[in-house]
Short mmCIF file of C-alpha atoms and ligand atoms in Angstrom, two decimals:
data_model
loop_
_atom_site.label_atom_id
_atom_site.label_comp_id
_atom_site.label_asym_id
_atom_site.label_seq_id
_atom_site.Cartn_x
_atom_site.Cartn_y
_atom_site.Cartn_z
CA UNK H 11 3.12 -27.05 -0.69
CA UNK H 12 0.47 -25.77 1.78
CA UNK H 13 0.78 -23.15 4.01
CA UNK H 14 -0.04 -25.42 6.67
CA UNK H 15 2.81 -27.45 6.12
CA UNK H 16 4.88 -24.33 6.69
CA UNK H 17 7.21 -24.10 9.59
CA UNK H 18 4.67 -22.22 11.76
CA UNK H 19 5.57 -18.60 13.47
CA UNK H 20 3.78 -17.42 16.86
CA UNK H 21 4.30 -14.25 17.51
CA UNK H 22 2.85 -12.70 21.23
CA UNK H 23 2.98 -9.13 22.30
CA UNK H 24 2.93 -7.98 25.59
CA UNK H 25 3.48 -4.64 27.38
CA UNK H 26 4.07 -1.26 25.37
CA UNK H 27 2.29 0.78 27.70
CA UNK H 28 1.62 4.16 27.12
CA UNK H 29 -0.34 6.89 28.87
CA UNK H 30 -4.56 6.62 28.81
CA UNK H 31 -5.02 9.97 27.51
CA UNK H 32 -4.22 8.95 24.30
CA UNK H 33 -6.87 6.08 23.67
CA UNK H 34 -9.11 9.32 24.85
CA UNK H 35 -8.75 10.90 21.77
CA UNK H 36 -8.74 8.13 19.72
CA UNK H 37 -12.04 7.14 20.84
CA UNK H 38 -13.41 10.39 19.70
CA UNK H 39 -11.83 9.99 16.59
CA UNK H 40 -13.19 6.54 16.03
CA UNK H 41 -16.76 6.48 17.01
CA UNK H 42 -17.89 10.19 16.23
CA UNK H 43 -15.81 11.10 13.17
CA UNK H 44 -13.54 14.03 14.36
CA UNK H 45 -14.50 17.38 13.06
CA UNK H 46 -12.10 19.52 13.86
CA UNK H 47 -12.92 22.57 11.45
CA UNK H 48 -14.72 24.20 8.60
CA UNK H 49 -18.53 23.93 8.01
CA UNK H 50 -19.99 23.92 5.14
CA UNK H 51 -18.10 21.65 2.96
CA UNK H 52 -20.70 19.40 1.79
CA UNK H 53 -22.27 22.08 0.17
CA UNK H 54 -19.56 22.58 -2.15
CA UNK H 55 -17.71 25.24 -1.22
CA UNK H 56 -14.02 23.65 -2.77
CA UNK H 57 -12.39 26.66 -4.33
CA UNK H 58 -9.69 25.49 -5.79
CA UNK H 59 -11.26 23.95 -8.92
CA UNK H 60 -10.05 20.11 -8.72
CA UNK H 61 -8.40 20.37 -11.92
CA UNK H 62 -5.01 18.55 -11.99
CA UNK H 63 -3.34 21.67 -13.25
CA UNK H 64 -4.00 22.86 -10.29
CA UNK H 65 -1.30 24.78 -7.78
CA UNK H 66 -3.55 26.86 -5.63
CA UNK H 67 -3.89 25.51 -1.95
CA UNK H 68 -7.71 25.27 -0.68
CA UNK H 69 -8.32 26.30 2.30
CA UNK H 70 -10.42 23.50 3.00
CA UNK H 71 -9.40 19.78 3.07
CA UNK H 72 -11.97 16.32 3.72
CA UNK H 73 -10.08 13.13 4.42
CA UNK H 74 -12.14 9.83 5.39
CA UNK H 75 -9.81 7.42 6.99
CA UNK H 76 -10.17 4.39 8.87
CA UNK H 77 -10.82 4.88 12.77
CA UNK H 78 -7.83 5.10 15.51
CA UNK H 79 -5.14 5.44 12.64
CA UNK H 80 -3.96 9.08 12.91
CA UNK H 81 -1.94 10.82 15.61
CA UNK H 82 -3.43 13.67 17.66
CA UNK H 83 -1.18 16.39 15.90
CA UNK H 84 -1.08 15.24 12.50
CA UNK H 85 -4.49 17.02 11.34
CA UNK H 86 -3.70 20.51 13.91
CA UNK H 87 -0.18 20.76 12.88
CA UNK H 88 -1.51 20.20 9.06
CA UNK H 89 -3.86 23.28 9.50
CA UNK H 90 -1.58 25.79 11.37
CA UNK H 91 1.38 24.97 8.79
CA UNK H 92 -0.65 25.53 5.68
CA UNK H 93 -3.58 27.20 6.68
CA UNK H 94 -6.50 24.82 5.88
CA UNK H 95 -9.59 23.64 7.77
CA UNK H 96 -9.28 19.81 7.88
CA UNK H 97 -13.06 17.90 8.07
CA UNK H 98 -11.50 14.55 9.35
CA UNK H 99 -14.28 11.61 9.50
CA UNK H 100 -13.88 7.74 10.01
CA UNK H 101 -14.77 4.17 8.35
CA UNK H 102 -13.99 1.23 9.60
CA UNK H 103 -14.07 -1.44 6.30
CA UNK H 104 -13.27 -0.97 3.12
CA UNK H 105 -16.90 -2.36 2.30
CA UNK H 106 -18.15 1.12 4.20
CA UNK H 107 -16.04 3.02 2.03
CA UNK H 108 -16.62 1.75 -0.92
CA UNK H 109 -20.15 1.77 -0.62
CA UNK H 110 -19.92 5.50 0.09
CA UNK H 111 -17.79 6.40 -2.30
CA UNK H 112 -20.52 4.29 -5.15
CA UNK H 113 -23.39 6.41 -3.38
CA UNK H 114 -21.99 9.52 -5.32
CA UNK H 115 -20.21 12.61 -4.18
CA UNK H 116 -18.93 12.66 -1.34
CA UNK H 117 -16.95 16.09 -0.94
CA UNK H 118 -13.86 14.05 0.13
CA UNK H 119 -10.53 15.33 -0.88
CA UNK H 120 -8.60 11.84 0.56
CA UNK H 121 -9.59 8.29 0.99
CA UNK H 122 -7.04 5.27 2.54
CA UNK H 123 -8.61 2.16 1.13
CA UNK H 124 -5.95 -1.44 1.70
CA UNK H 125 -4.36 -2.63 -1.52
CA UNK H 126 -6.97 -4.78 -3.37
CA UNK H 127 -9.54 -1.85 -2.89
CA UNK H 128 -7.16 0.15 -4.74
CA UNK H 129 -7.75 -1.66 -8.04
CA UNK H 130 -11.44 -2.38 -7.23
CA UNK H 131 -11.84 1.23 -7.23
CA UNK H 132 -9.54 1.70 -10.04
CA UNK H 133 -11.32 -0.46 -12.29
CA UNK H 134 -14.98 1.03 -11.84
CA UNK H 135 -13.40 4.55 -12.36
CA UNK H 136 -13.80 6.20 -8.73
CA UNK H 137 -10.21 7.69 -8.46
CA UNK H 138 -7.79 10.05 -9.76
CA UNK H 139 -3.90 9.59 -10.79
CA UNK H 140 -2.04 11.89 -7.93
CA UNK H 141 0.62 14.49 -9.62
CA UNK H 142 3.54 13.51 -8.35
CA UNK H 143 5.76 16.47 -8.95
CA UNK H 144 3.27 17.85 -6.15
CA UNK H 145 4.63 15.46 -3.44
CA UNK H 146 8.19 15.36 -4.14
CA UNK H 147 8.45 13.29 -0.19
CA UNK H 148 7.81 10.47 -2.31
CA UNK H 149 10.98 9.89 -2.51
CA UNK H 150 11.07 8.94 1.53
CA UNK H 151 9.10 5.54 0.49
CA UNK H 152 10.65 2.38 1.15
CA UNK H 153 11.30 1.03 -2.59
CA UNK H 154 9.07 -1.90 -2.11
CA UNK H 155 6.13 0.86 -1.46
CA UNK H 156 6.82 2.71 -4.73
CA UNK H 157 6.48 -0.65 -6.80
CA UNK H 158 3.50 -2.01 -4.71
CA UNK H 159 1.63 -4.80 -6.70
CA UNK H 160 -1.76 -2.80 -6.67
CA UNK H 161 0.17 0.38 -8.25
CA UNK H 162 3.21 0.69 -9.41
CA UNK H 163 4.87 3.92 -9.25
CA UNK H 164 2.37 5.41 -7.02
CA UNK H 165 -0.07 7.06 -9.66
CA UNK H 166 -3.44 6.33 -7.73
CA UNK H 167 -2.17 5.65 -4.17
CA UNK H 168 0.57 6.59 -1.04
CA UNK H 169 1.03 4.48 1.24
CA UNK H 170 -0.07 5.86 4.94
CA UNK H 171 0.51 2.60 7.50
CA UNK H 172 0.59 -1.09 7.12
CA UNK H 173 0.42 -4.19 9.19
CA UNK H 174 -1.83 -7.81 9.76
CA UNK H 175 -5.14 -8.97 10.59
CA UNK H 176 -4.62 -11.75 13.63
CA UNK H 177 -6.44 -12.51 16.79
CA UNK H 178 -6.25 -9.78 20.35
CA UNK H 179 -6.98 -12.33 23.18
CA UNK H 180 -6.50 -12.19 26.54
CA UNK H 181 -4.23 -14.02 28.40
CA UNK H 182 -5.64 -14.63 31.58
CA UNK H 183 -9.10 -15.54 30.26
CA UNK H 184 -8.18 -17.87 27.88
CA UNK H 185 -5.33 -19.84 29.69
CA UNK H 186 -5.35 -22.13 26.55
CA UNK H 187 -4.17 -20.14 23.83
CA UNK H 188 -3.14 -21.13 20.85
CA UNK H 189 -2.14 -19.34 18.12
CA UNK H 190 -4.38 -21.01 15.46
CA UNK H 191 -7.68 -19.81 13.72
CA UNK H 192 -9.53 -22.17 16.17
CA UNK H 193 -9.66 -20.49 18.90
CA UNK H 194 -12.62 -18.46 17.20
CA UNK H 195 -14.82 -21.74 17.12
CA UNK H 196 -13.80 -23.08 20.81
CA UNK H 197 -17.01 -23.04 22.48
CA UNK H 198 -16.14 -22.39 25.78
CA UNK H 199 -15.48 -18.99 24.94
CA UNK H 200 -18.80 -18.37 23.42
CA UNK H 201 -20.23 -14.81 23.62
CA UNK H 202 -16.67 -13.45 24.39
CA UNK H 203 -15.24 -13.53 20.62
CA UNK H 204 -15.69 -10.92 17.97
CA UNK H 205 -15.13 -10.92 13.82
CA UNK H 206 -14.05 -7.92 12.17
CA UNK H 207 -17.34 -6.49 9.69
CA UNK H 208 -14.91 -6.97 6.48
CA UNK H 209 -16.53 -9.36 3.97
CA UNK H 210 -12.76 -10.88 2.65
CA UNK H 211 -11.00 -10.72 5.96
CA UNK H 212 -13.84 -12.59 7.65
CA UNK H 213 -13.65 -15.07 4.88
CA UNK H 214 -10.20 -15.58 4.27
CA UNK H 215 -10.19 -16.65 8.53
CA UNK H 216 -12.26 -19.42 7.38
CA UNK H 217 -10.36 -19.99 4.29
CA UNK H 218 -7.27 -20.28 5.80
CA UNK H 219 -8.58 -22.65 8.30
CA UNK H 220 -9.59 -24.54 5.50
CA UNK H 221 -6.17 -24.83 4.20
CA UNK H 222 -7.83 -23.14 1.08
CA UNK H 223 -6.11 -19.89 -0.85
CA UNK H 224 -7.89 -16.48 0.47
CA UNK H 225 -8.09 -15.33 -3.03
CA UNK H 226 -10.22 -18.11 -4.22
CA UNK H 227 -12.78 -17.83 -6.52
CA UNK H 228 -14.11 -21.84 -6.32
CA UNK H 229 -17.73 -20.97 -5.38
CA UNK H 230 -18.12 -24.63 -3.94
CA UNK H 231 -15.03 -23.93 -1.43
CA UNK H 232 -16.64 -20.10 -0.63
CA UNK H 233 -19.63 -22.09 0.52
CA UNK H 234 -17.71 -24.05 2.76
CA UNK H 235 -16.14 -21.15 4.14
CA UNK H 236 -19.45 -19.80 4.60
CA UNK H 237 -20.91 -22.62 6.37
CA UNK H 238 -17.81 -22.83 8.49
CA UNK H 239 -19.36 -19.04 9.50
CA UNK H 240 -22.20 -20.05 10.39
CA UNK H 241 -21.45 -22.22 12.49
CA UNK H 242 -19.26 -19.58 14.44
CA UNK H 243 -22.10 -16.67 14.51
CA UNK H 244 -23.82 -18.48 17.30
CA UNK H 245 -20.59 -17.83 19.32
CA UNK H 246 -20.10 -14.19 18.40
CA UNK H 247 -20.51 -11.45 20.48
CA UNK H 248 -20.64 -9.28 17.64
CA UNK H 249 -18.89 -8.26 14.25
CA UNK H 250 -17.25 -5.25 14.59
CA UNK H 251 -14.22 -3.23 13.42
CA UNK H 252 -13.70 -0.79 16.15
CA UNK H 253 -15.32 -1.42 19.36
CA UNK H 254 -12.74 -4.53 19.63
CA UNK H 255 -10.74 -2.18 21.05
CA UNK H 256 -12.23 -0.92 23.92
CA UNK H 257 -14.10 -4.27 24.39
CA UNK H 258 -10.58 -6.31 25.08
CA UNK H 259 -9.07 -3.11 27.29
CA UNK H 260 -12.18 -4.04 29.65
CA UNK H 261 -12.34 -7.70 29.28
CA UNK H 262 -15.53 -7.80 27.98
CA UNK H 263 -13.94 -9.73 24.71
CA UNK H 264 -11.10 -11.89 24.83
CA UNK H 265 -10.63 -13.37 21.27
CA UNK H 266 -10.91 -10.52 18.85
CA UNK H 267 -10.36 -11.29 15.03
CA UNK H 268 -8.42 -7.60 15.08
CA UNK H 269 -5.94 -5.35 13.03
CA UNK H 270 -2.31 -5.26 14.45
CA UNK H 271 -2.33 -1.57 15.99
CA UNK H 272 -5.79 -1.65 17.17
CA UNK H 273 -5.01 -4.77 19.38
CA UNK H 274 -1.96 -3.03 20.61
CA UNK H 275 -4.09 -0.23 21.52
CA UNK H 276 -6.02 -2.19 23.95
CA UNK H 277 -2.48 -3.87 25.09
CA UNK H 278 -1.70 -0.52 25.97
CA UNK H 279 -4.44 -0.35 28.84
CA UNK H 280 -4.75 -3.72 29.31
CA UNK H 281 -1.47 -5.80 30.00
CA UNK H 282 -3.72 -8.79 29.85
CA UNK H 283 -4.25 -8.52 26.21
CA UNK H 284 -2.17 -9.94 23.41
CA UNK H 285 -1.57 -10.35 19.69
CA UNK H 286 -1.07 -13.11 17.93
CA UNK H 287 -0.59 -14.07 14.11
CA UNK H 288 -2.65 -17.63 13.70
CA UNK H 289 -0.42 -21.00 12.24
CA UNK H 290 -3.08 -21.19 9.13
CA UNK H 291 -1.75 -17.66 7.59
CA UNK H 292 -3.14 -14.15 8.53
CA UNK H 293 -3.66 -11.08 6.05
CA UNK H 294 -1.07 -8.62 5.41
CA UNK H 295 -2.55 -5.43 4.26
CA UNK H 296 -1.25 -1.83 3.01
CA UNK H 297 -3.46 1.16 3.42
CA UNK H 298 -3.11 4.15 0.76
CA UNK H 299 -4.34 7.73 0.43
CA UNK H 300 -6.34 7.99 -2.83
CA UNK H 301 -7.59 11.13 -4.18
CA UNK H 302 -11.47 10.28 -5.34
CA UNK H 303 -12.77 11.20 -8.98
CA UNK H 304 -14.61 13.65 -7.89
CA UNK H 305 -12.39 15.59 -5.25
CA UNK H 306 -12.92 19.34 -4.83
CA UNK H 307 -9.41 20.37 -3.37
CA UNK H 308 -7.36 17.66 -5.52
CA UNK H 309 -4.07 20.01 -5.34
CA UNK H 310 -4.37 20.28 -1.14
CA UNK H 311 -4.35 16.83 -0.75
CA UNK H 312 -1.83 16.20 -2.76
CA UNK H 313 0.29 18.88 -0.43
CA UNK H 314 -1.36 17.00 2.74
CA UNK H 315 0.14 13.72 1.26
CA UNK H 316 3.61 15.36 0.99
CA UNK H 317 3.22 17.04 4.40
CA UNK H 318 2.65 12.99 5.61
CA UNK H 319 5.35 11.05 3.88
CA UNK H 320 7.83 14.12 6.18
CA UNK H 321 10.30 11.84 8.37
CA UNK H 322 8.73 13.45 11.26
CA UNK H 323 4.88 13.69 10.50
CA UNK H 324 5.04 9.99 9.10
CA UNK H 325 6.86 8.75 12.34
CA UNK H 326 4.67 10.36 15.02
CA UNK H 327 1.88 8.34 12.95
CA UNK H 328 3.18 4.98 13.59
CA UNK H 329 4.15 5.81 17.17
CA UNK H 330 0.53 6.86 17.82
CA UNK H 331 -1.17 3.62 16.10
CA UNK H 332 1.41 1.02 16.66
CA UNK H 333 0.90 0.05 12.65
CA UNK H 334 3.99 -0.03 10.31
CA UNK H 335 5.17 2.98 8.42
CA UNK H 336 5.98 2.92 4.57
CA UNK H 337 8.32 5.62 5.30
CA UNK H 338 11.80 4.52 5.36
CA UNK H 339 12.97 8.39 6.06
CA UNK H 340 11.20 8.22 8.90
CA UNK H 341 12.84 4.94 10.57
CA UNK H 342 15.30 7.27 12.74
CA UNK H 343 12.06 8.96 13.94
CA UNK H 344 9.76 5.69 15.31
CA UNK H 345 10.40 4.48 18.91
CA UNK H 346 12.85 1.55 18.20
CA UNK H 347 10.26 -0.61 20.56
CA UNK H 348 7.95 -0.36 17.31
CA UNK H 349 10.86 -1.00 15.02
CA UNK H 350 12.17 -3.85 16.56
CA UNK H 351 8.85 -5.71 17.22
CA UNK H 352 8.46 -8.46 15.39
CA UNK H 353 4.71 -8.61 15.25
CA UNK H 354 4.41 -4.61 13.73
CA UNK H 355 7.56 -5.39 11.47
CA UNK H 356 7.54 -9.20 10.60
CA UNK H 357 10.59 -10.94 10.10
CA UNK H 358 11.00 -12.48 6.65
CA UNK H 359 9.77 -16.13 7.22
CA UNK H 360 6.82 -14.69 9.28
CA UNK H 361 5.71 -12.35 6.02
CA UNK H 362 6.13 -15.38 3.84
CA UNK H 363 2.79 -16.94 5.70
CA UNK H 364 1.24 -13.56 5.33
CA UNK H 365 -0.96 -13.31 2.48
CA UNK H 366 -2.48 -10.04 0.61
CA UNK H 367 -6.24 -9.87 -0.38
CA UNK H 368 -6.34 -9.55 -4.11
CA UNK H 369 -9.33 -7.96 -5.90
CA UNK H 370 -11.17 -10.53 -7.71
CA UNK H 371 -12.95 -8.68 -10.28
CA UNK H 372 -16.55 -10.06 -10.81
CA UNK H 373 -16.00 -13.31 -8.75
CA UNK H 374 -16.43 -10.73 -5.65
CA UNK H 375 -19.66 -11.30 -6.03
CA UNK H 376 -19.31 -14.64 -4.44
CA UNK H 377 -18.14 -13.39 -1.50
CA UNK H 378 -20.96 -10.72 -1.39
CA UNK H 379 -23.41 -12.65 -1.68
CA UNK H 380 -22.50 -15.47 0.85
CA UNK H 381 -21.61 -12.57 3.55
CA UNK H 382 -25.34 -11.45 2.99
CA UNK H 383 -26.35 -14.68 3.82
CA UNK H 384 -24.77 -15.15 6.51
CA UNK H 385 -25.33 -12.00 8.06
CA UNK H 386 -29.11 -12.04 7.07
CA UNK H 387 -29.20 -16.05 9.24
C1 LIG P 28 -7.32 1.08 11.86
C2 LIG P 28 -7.44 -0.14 11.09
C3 LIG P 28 -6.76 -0.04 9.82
C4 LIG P 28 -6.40 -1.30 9.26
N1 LIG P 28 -8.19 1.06 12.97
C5 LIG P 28 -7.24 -1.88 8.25
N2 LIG P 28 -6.63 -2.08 7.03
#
């Protein structure tokens, strides 16, 4: 049976204000890459060896994380508790990370790539297995996040946030509504909709339009997809996969192909916006600190991991970014607004329409090469 055929599951968010100042310092964070301390690191100045025996704390530590997806204490507290400089700079696709991390070292010490990047970058070799008996919080996962699909029993990856890829729109702009993939084709709203820079969650919007499985690997229904694309881009303000955020606060977008917590970001300045997961399907993803091959401080992240799955750390996180924690210690911790919302924690029949992105090996060249294409027309 389809997923169309599905009993279908709107789900619209409104409200959950929460002071400006925040979104201040997550707009630093986003578009400059926060630096908060230490020079010097990409010269190579790790000092504690990389080894996996190792059990001396660095004190330097380089995490590259997606933008707006970190509290404002979580990196300070880090470096007064243990002592370490944090260099703290931003991606915002897994393509972008990948790339970097395939360009050669990179100095970083932590990555957060979603679930099917996990075993793409398992299987061409770019990551490490984590020492466990170093994070002993592990235990504070929610069981379903120590057997996750991509790795079970956590040897390459933690899990730091989760949540879905739907549509921000605004309410008052587009009176019309619905909660469908459409919406990103309806003409009327041309110049005023943006796609996410992704290659798989851009196509897997078209693919579930379709009606087609995200995951497929039928080069004659990729081309489709890719067709169905093209005949969007005319309409498209822009791909992007962080500016969404401001550009819905201010109106200037107001159908934004968007991740959960960044949409409720701009619902938190803009009581106009909303979120919505589309009828077709939408992506359900699970982002996961990874320690690269090469890492120079491997033992200090491994203590930065355990310092995140704390019940307190961990919950401050999700309260901050509005995405779902993996932490189930840390449940008596987040706002019970978060908790209870149905559209950051999904309701059983609403995950079964959510689908993972699964890594497809060498049919991702597929994809590739029709994103190319249709970014190159
Ligand atoms: C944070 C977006 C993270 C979600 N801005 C993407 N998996």
């Amino acid at each position: 049976m389809g997923k169309r055929e599905d009993e279908l599951r709107v789900l619209f968010i409104k409200g959950m204000n929460e002071p400006m100042s925040r979104r201040g310092f997550l707009r630093r964070a986003g578009t400059t890459g926060l630096v908060l301390a230490g020079a010097g690191w990409l010269a190579g100045c790790g000092d504690d060896g990389g080894g996996s025996g190792d059990t001396e704390m660095s004190d330097q530590l380089n995490i590259y994380n997606w933008s707006d997806y970190i509290a404002e204490d979580t990196i300070p507290n880090f470096e007064e508790e243990f002592g370490v400089s944090v260099t703290y700079d931003n991606y915002s696709s897994n393509d972008t990370l990948l790339a970097k991390l395939q360009s050669g070292a990179t100095g970083y010490d932590i990555i957060v790539p979603s679930d099917y990047m996990v075993t793409t970058m398992r299987q061409l070799d770019l990551l490490q297995p984590i020492n466990l008996d170093n994070v002993p919080n592990i235990e504070n996962l929610y069981p379903r996040f120590r057997e996750a699909p991509f790795d079970p029993g956590n040897e390459y990856s933690i899990p730091w946030q989760w949540g879905t890829t739907g549509i921000g729109y605004n309410m008052e702009q587009v009176p019309d509504f619905r909660p469908s993939w459409e919406m990103m084709w309806d003409e009327k709203y041309s110049g005023k909709i943006t796609m996410l820079t992704e290659i798989r969650d851009v196509f897997a919007v078209a693919l579930f339009r379709l009606g087609y499985d995200i995951n497929t690997t039928d080069a004659a229904q990729i081309n489709e997809a890719k067709d169905m694309l093209l005949e969007q881009k005319p309409l498209l303000k822009h791909y992007t996969s962080d500016t969404y955020i401001d550009e819905l606060a201010s109106n200037d977008t107001w159908l934004a192909h968007g991740y959960s917590g960044d949409v409720f970001q701009a619902v938190a300045e803009n009581e106009s916006v909303g979120y919505a997961i589309p009828e077709e399907g939408a992506v359900i993803w699970v982002d996961s600190m990874c320690i690269p091959k090469d890492a120079p401080h491997k033992y200090t992240a491994e203590a930065f991991m355990n310092y995140v799955l704390q019940p307190e750390v961990g919950a401050a996180i999700s309260n901050y970014v509005w995405y779902a924690s993996p932490n189930q210690a840390a449940e008596e911790f987040i706002d019970p607004e978060i908790l209870q919302d149905p559209a950051i924690y999904p309701p059983e029949e609403v995950e079964a329409r959510l689908q993972f992105i699964e890594d497809l090996g060498d049919a991702t060249t597929l994809y590739n090469d029709a994103f190319a294409e249709l970014r190159a027309t």
